[in-house]
Coordinates of C-alpha atoms in Angstrom, one line a residue:
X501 CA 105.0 139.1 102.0
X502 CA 105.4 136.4 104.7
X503 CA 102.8 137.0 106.5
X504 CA 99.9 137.4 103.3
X505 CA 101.7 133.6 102.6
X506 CA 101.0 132.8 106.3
X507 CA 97.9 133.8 106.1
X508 CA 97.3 131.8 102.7
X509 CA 98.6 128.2 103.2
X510 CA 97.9 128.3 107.4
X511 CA 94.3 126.4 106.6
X512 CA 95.8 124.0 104.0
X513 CA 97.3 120.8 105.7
X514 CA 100.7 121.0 105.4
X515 CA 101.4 117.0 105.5
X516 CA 99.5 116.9 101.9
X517 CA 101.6 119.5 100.4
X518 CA 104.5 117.7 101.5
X519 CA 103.4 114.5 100.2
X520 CA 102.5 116.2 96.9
X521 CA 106.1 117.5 96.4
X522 CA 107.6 114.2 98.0
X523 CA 104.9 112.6 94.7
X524 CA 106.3 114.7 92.3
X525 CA 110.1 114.0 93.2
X526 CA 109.7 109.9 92.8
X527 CA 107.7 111.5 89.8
X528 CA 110.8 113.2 88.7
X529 CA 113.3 110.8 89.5
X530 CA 111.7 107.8 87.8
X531 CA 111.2 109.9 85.1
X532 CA 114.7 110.9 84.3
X533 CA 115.6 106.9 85.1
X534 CA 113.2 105.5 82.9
X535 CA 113.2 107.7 79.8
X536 CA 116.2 106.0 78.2
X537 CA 114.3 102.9 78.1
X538 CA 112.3 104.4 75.5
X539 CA 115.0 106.5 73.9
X540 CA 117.4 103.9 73.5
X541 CA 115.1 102.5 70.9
X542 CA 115.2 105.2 68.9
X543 CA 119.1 105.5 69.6
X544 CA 120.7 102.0 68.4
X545 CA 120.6 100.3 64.9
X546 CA 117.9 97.5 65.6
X547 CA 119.2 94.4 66.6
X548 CA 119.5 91.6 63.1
X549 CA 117.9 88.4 63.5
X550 CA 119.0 85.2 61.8
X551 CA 116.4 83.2 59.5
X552 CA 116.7 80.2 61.6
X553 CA 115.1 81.8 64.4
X554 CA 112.2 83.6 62.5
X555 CA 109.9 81.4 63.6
X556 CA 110.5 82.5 67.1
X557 CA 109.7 86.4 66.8
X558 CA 106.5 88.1 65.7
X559 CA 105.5 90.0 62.3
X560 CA 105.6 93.7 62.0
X561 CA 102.1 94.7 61.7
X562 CA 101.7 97.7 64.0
X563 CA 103.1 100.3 61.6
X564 CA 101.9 99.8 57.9
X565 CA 104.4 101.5 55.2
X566 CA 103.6 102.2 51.5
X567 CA 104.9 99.9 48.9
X568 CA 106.2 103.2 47.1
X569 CA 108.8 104.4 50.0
X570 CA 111.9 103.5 51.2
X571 CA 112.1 102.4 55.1
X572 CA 114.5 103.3 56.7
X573 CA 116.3 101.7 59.6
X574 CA 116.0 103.5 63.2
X575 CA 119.3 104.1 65.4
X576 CA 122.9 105.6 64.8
X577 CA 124.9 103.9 67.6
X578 CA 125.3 100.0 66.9
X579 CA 125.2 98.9 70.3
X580 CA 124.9 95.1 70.8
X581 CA 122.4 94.1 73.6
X582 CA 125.3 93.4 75.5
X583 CA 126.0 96.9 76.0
X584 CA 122.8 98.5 75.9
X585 CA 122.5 95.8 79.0
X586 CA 125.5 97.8 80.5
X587 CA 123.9 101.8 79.8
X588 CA 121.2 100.6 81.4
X589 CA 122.5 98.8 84.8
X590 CA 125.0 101.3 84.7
X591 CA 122.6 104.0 86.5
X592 CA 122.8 101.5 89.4
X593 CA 126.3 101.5 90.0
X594 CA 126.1 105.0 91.3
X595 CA 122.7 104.6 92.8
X596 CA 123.9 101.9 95.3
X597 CA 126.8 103.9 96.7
X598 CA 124.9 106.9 97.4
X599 CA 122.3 104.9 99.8
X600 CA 123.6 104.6 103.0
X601 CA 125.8 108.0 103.4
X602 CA 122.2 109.6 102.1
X603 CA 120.0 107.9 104.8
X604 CA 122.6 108.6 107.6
X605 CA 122.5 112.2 106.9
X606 CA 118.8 112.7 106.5
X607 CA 118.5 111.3 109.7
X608 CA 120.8 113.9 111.4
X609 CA 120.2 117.0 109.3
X610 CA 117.0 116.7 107.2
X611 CA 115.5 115.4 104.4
X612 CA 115.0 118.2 102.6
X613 CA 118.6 119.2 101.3
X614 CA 119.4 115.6 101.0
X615 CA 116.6 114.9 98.5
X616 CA 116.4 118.2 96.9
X617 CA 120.1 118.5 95.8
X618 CA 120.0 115.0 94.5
X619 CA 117.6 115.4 92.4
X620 CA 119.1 118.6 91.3
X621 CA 122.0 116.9 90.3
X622 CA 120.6 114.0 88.1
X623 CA 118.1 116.6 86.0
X624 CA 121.8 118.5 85.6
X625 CA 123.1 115.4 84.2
X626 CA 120.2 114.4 82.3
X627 CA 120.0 117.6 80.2
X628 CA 123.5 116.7 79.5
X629 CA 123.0 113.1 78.3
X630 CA 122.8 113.9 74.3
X631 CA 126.4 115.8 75.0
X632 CA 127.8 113.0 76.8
X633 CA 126.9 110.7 74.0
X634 CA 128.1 112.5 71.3
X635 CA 131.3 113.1 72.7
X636 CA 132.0 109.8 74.0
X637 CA 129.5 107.2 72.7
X638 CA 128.8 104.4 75.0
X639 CA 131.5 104.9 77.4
X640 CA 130.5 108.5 77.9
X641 CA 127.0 107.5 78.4
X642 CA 127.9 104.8 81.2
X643 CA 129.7 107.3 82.9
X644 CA 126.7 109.6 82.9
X645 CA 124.8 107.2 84.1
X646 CA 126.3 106.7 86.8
X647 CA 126.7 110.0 88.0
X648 CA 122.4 109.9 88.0
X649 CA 122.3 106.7 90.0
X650 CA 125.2 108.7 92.7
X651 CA 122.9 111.9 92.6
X652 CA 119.2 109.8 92.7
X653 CA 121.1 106.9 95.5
X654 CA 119.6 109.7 98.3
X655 CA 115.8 109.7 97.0
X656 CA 114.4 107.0 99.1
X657 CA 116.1 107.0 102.0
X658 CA 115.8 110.8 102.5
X659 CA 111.9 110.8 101.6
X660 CA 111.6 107.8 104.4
X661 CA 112.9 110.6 107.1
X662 CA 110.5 113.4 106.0
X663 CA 107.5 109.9 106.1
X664 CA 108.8 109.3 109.6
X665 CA 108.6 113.1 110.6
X666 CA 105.3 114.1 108.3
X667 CA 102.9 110.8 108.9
X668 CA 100.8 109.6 111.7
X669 CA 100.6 105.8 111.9
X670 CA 96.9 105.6 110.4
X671 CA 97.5 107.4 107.9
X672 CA 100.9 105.6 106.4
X673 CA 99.6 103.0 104.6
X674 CA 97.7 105.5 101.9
X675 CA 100.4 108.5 102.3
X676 CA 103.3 106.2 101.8
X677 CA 101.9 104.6 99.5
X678 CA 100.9 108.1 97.3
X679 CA 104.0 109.5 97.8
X680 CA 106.0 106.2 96.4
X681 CA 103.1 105.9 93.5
X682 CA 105.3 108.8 92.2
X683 CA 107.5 106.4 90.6
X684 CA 104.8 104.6 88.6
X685 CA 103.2 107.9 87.2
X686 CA 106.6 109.4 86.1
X687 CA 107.5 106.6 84.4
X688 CA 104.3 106.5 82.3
X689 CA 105.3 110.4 82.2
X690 CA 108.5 109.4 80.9
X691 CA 106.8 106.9 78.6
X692 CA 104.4 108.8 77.3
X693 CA 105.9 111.7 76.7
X694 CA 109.3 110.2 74.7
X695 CA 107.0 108.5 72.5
X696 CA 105.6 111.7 71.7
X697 CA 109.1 112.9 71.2
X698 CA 110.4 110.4 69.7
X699 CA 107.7 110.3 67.5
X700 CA 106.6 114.1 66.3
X701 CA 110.0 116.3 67.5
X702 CA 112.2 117.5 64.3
X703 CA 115.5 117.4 66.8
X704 CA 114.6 113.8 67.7
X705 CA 115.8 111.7 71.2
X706 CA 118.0 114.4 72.7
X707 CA 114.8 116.2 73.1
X708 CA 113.7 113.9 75.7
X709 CA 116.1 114.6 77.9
X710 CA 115.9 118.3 77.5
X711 CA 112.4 118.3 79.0
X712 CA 112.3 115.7 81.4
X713 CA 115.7 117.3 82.8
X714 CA 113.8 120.6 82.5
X715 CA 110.5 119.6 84.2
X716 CA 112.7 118.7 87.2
X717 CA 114.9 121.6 87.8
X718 CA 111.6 123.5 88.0
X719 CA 110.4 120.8 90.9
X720 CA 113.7 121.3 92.7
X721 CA 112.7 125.4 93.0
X722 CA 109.4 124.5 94.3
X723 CA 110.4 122.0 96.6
X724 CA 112.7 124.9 98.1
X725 CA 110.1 127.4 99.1
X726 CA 107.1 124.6 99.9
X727 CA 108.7 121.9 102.2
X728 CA 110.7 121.7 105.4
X729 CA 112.3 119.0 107.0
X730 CA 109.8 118.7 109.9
X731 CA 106.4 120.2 111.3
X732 CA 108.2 122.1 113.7
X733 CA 110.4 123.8 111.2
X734 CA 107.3 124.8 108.5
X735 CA 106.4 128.8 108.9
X736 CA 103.1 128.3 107.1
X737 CA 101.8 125.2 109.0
X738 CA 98.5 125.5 111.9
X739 CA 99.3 125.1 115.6
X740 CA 95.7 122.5 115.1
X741 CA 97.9 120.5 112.8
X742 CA 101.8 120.4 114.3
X743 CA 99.5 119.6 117.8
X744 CA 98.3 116.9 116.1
X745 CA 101.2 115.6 114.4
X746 CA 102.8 115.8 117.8
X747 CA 100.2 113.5 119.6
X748 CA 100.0 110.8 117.0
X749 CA 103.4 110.5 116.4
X750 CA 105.3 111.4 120.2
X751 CA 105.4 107.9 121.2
X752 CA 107.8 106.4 118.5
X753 CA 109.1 109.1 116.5
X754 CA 111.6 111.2 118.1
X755 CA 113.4 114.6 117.2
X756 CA 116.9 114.0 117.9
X757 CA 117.6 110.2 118.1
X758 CA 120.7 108.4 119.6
X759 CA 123.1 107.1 117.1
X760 CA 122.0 104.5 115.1
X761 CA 122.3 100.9 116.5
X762 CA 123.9 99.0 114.3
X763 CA 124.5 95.6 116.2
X764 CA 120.9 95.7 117.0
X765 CA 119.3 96.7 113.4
X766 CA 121.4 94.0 111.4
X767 CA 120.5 91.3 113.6
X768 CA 116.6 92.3 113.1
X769 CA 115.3 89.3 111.5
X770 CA 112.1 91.4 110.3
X771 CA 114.4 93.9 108.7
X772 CA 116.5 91.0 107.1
X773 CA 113.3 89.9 105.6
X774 CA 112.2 92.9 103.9
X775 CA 115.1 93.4 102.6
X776 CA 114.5 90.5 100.5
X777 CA 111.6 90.8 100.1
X778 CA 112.7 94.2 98.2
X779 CA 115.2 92.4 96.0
X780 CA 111.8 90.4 94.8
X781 CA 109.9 93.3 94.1
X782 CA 112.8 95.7 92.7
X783 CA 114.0 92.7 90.1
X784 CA 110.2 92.3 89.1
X785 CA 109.3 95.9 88.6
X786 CA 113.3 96.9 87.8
X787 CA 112.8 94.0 85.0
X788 CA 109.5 95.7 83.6
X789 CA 110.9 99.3 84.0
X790 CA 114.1 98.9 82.3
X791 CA 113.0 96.3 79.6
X792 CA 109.6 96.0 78.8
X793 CA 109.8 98.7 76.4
X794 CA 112.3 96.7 74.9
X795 CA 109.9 93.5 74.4
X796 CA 107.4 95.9 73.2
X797 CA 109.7 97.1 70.6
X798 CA 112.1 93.9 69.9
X799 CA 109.9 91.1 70.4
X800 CA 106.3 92.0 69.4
X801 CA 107.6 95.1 67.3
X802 CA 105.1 98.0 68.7
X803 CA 105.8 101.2 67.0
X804 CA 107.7 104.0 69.2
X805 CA 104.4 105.8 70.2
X806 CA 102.0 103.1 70.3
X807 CA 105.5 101.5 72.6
X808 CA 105.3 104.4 75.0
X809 CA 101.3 104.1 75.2
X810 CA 100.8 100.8 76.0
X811 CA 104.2 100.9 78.6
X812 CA 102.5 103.8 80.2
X813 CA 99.3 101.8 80.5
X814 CA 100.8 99.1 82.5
X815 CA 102.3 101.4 84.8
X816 CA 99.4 103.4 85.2
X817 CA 97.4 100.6 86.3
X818 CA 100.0 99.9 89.2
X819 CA 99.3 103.3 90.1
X820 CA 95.5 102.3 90.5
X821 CA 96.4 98.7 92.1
X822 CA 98.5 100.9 94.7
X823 CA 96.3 103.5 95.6
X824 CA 93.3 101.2 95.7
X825 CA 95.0 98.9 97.6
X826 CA 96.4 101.1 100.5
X827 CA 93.3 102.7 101.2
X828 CA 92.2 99.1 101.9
X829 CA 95.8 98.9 103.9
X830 CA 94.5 101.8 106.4
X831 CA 91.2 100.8 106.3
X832 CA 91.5 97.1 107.5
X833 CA 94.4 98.9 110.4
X834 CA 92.2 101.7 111.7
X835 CA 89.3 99.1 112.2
X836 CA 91.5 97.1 114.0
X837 CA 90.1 94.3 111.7
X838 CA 93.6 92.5 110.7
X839 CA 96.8 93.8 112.3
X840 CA 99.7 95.6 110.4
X841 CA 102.2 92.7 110.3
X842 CA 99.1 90.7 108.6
X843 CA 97.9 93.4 106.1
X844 CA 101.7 93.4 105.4
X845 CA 102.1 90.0 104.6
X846 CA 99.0 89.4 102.1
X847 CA 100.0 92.5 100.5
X848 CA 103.4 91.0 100.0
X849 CA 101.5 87.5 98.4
X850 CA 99.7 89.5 95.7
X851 CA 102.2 91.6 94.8
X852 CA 105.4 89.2 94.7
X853 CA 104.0 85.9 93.7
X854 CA 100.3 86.5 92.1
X855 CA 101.6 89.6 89.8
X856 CA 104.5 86.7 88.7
X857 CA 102.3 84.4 87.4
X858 CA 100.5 87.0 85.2
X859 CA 104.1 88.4 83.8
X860 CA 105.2 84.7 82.8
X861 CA 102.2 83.5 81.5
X862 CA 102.2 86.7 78.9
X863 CA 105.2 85.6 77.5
X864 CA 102.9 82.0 76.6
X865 CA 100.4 84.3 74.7
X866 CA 102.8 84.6 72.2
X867 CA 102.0 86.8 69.5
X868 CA 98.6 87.7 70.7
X869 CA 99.4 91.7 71.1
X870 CA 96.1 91.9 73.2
X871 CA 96.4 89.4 75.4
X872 CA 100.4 89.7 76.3
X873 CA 99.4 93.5 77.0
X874 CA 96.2 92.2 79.3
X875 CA 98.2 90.0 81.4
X876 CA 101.0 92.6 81.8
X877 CA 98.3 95.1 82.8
X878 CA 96.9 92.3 85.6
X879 CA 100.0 91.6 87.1
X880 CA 101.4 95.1 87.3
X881 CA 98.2 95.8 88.7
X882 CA 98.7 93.8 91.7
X883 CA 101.8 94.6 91.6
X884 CA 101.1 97.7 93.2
X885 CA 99.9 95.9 96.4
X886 CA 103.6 96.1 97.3
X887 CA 103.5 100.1 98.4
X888 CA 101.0 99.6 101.5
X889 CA 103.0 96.2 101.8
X890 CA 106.9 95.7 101.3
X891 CA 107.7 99.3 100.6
X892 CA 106.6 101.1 103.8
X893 CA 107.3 98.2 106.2
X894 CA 110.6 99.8 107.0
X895 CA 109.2 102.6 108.5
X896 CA 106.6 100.2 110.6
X897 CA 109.9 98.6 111.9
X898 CA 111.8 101.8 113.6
X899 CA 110.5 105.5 112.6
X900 CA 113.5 106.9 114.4
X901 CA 116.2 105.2 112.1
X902 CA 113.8 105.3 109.0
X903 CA 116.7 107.1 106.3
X904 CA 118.8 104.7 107.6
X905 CA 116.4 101.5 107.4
X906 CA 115.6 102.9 103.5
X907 CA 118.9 102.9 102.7
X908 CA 120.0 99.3 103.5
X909 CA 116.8 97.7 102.1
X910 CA 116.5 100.2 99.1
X911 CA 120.3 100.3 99.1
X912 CA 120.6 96.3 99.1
X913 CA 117.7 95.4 97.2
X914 CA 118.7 98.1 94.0
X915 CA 121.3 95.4 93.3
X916 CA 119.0 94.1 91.6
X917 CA 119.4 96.8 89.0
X918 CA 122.7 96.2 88.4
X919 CA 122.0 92.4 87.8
X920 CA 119.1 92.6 86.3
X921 CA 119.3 94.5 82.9
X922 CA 122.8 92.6 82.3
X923 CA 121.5 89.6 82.7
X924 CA 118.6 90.1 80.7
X925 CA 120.9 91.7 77.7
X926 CA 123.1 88.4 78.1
X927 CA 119.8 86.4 77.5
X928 CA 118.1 87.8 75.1
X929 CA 120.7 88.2 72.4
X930 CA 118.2 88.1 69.7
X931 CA 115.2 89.6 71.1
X932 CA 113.2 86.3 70.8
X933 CA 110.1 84.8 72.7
X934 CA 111.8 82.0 74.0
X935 CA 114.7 84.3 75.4
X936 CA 112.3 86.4 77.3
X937 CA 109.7 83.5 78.7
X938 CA 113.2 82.1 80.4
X939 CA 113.8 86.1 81.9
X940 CA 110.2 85.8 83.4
X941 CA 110.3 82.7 84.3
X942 CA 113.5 84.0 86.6
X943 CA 111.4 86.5 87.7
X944 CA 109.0 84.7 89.1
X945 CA 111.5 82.2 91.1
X946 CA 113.2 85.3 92.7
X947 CA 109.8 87.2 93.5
X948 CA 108.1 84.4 95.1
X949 CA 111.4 82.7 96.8
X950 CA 111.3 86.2 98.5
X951 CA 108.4 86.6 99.1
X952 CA 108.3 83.3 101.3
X953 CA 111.2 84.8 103.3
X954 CA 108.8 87.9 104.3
X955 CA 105.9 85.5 105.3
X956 CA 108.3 83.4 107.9
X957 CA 110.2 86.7 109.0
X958 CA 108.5 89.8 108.4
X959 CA 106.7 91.8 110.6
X960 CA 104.7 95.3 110.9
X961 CA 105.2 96.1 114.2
X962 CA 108.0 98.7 115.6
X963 CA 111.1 96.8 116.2
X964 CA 112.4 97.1 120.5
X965 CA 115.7 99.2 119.1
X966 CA 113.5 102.1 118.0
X967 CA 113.1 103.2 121.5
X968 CA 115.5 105.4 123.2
X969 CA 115.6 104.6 126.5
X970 CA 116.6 101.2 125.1
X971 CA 119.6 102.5 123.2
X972 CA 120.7 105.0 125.6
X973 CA 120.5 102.3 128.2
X974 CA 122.4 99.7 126.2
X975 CA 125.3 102.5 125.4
X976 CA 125.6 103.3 129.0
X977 CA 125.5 99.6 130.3
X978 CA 128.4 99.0 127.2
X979 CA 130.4 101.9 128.5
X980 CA 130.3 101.0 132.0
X981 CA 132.0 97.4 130.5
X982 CA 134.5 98.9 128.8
X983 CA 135.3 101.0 132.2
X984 CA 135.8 97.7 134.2
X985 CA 137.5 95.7 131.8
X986 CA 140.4 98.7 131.5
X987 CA 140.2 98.9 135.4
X988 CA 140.9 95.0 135.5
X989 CA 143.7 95.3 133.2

């Protein structure tokens, strides 16, 4: 049986499986984040605006209802937008925590266990979401939450290690950048497919959690018997391809690095600055994740599916902004036409700042359904310029470290998703447009205060700590101190 599977997959190039499955589990993860988003609609009594602040909201149009029947109002849990803020920063709690213990051991023993068993865990506690609620409301819910955000806080830094271990420089840019599109397309999954739910199923929201938990158990099976932690360890892979894996990525990727260098890495003034550069892009595209099915629903009052249509749209046209733009990325590198810290840093401009202007001036269209959803779809868009940009930059900076690297700036910078959805429910008590144009108008001072921060400090190139020598060099000339300072004493 091995050896007809050998004989199968030994001519398919095992790097785009593993970026396929590594797709597919953002796909899944984002998915089981972002569905409540929709569901929550669907789940709380709608939020009762006064008559002095008509004026300020938009008609229901999108959803005509005969003058002969009765409408009646969505939602059974009465959850102010207060705590609807908390459900949904609450997944963040957990998600934090998990970063940096998950990145320090996918660098020693593998990304493959790390990721798979978190993502395992979260579609187990996703399936039980409509359970958790019904036992114990809100409170249950928060705590469910953030048992996701613990089991989903090893994604990223985990997939970095298998980058670092599966992608040749040249191709990084347009791999990375695939493998991290994963979150756009199972959010319009999510999208999409609870507005269906919501929309056509008899048992109603608990039904979107059943699937989406569903659709990633059966990932977590697949993603047991396709992928391996490195080309050395895959029994289906071509001596052509693990050869040349080998030569294009010997001179900065190692198999069994020294410990991590800790003094060294958190004085790195590059590594500082993509960090913060990542709280800039993670408020933006946390913001538009996490509430812009919201405004869709509360502010110009979309109907459930047409809500989870037009959501999905935005985010699919990320997808297209990312994927376009990285094959540019890689393009423009290969050449040698503009160097990686460069192609870095312009990337960084359109997706922090330009994408911001875009998201704030659709909150000045007003009314205008067409226009508010045009300008969302342009600046997510070029949004998407931030996966050949911000998001692979730490694995330019140290390939050796790269779990690691993802989990302080993913770690650090998904703070931002514990701010963000509170402070947004704090601001927009009465889901008005003057409410939300002040939330994107925030948006675009973090983004693009950030995004000046990577232009002074960021860089592309692989940071001096990365190499081994150097670290095993500093560790002896360190031990060799201590030595004579106890011999003086």
């Amino acid at each position: 049986m091995l050896g007809e599977l050998r004989k199968c997959c030994v001519n398919i190039p095992q790097r785009w499986i593993f970026a396929l499955m590594c797709f597919f589990a953002l796909f899944n993860a984002y998915a089981m984040r972002a569905c409540l988003s929709i569901a929550i609609t669907e789940m709380v009594v709608p939020t009762t605006i006064a008559e002095d602040i008509l004026d300020d909201t938009c008609p229901a149009t999108d959803v005509e209802v005969p003058s002969n029947e009765t409408v009646q109002i969505k939602g059974t849990y009465e959850w102010d937008e207060y705590t609807q803020g908390l459900i949904l920063s609450s997944f963040y709690w957990g998600y934090i925590v998990t970063h940096l213990p998950g990145g320090m051991i996918a660098d020693t023993y593998g990304g493959k266990y790390t990721l798979g068993i978190g993502i395992l865990l979260t579609a187990i506690f996703t399936i039980l979401t409509p359970v958790a609620v019904y036992w114990g409301d809100s409170d249950a819910l928060i705590i469910l939450r953030v048992l996701m955000g613990l089991g989903e806080g090893t994604t990223y830094p985990a997939i970095n290690v298998l980058l670092a271990q599966w992608t040749p420089p040249e191709e990084r840019s347009r791999t990375g950048s695939f493998v991290y599109a994963g979150a756009l397309i199972g959010t319009v999954y999510a999208t999409t497919v609870s507005g269906l739910i919501l929309h056509y199923s008899s048992v109603g929201w608990p039904m979107v959690f059943y699937v989406i938990g569903t659709t990633s158990i059966i990932w977590f099976v697949i993603w047991l018997l396709a992928c391996y932690n490195s080309p050395r360890d895959h029994p289906f892979i071509s001596k052509n391809e693990v050869d040349y894996l080998k030569e294009r990525m010997s001179e900065h990727t190692h198999e069994k690095p020294p410990a991590v260098p800790w003094r060294h890495i958190l004085a790195s003034k590059p590594l500082w600055a993509v960090i913060i550069a990542l709280i800039g892009f993670n408020w933006s595209i946390l913001t538009i994740v996490t509430d812009l099915p919201k405004y869709m629903s509360g502010v110009l009052k979309f109907s459930v599916q047409n809500n989870g249509y037009l959501t999905s749209l935005v985010y699919l046209c990320m997808w297209i902004g990312g994927t376009i733009s990285s094959w540019l990325a890689d393009y423009l590198i290969a050449k040698e036409l503009m160097s990686m810290t460069k192609v870095r840093k312009i990337g960084s401009i359109i997706a922090l700042t330009s994408s911001a202007i875009f998201i704030v001036a659709a909150s000045y269209a007003g009314c205008d359904r067409a226009l508010v959803v045009g300008m969302f779809t342009i600046g997510m868009t070029i949004m998407g310029f931030a996966f050949p940009s911000v998001m692979v930059n730490a694995l330019d900076l140290s390939p050796n470290y790269a779990g690691t690297l993802m989990a302080l700036t993913n770690g650090i910078s998904a703070l931002t998703g514990i701010a963000s959805p509170y402070i947004i429910g704090i601001m927009t008590p009465n889901q008005t447009l003057s409410e939300w144009r002040f939330v994107f108008w925030i948006l675009f001072g973090v983004s693009s205060v950030s995004n000046l921060v990577f232009l002074l400090y960021g860089s592309g190139e692989v940071e001096y700590w990365n190499d081994p020598e150097f670290v095993n060099a500093e560790y002896e000339r360190r031990k060799k101190k201590s030595i004579e300072e106890v011999r003086v004493a």
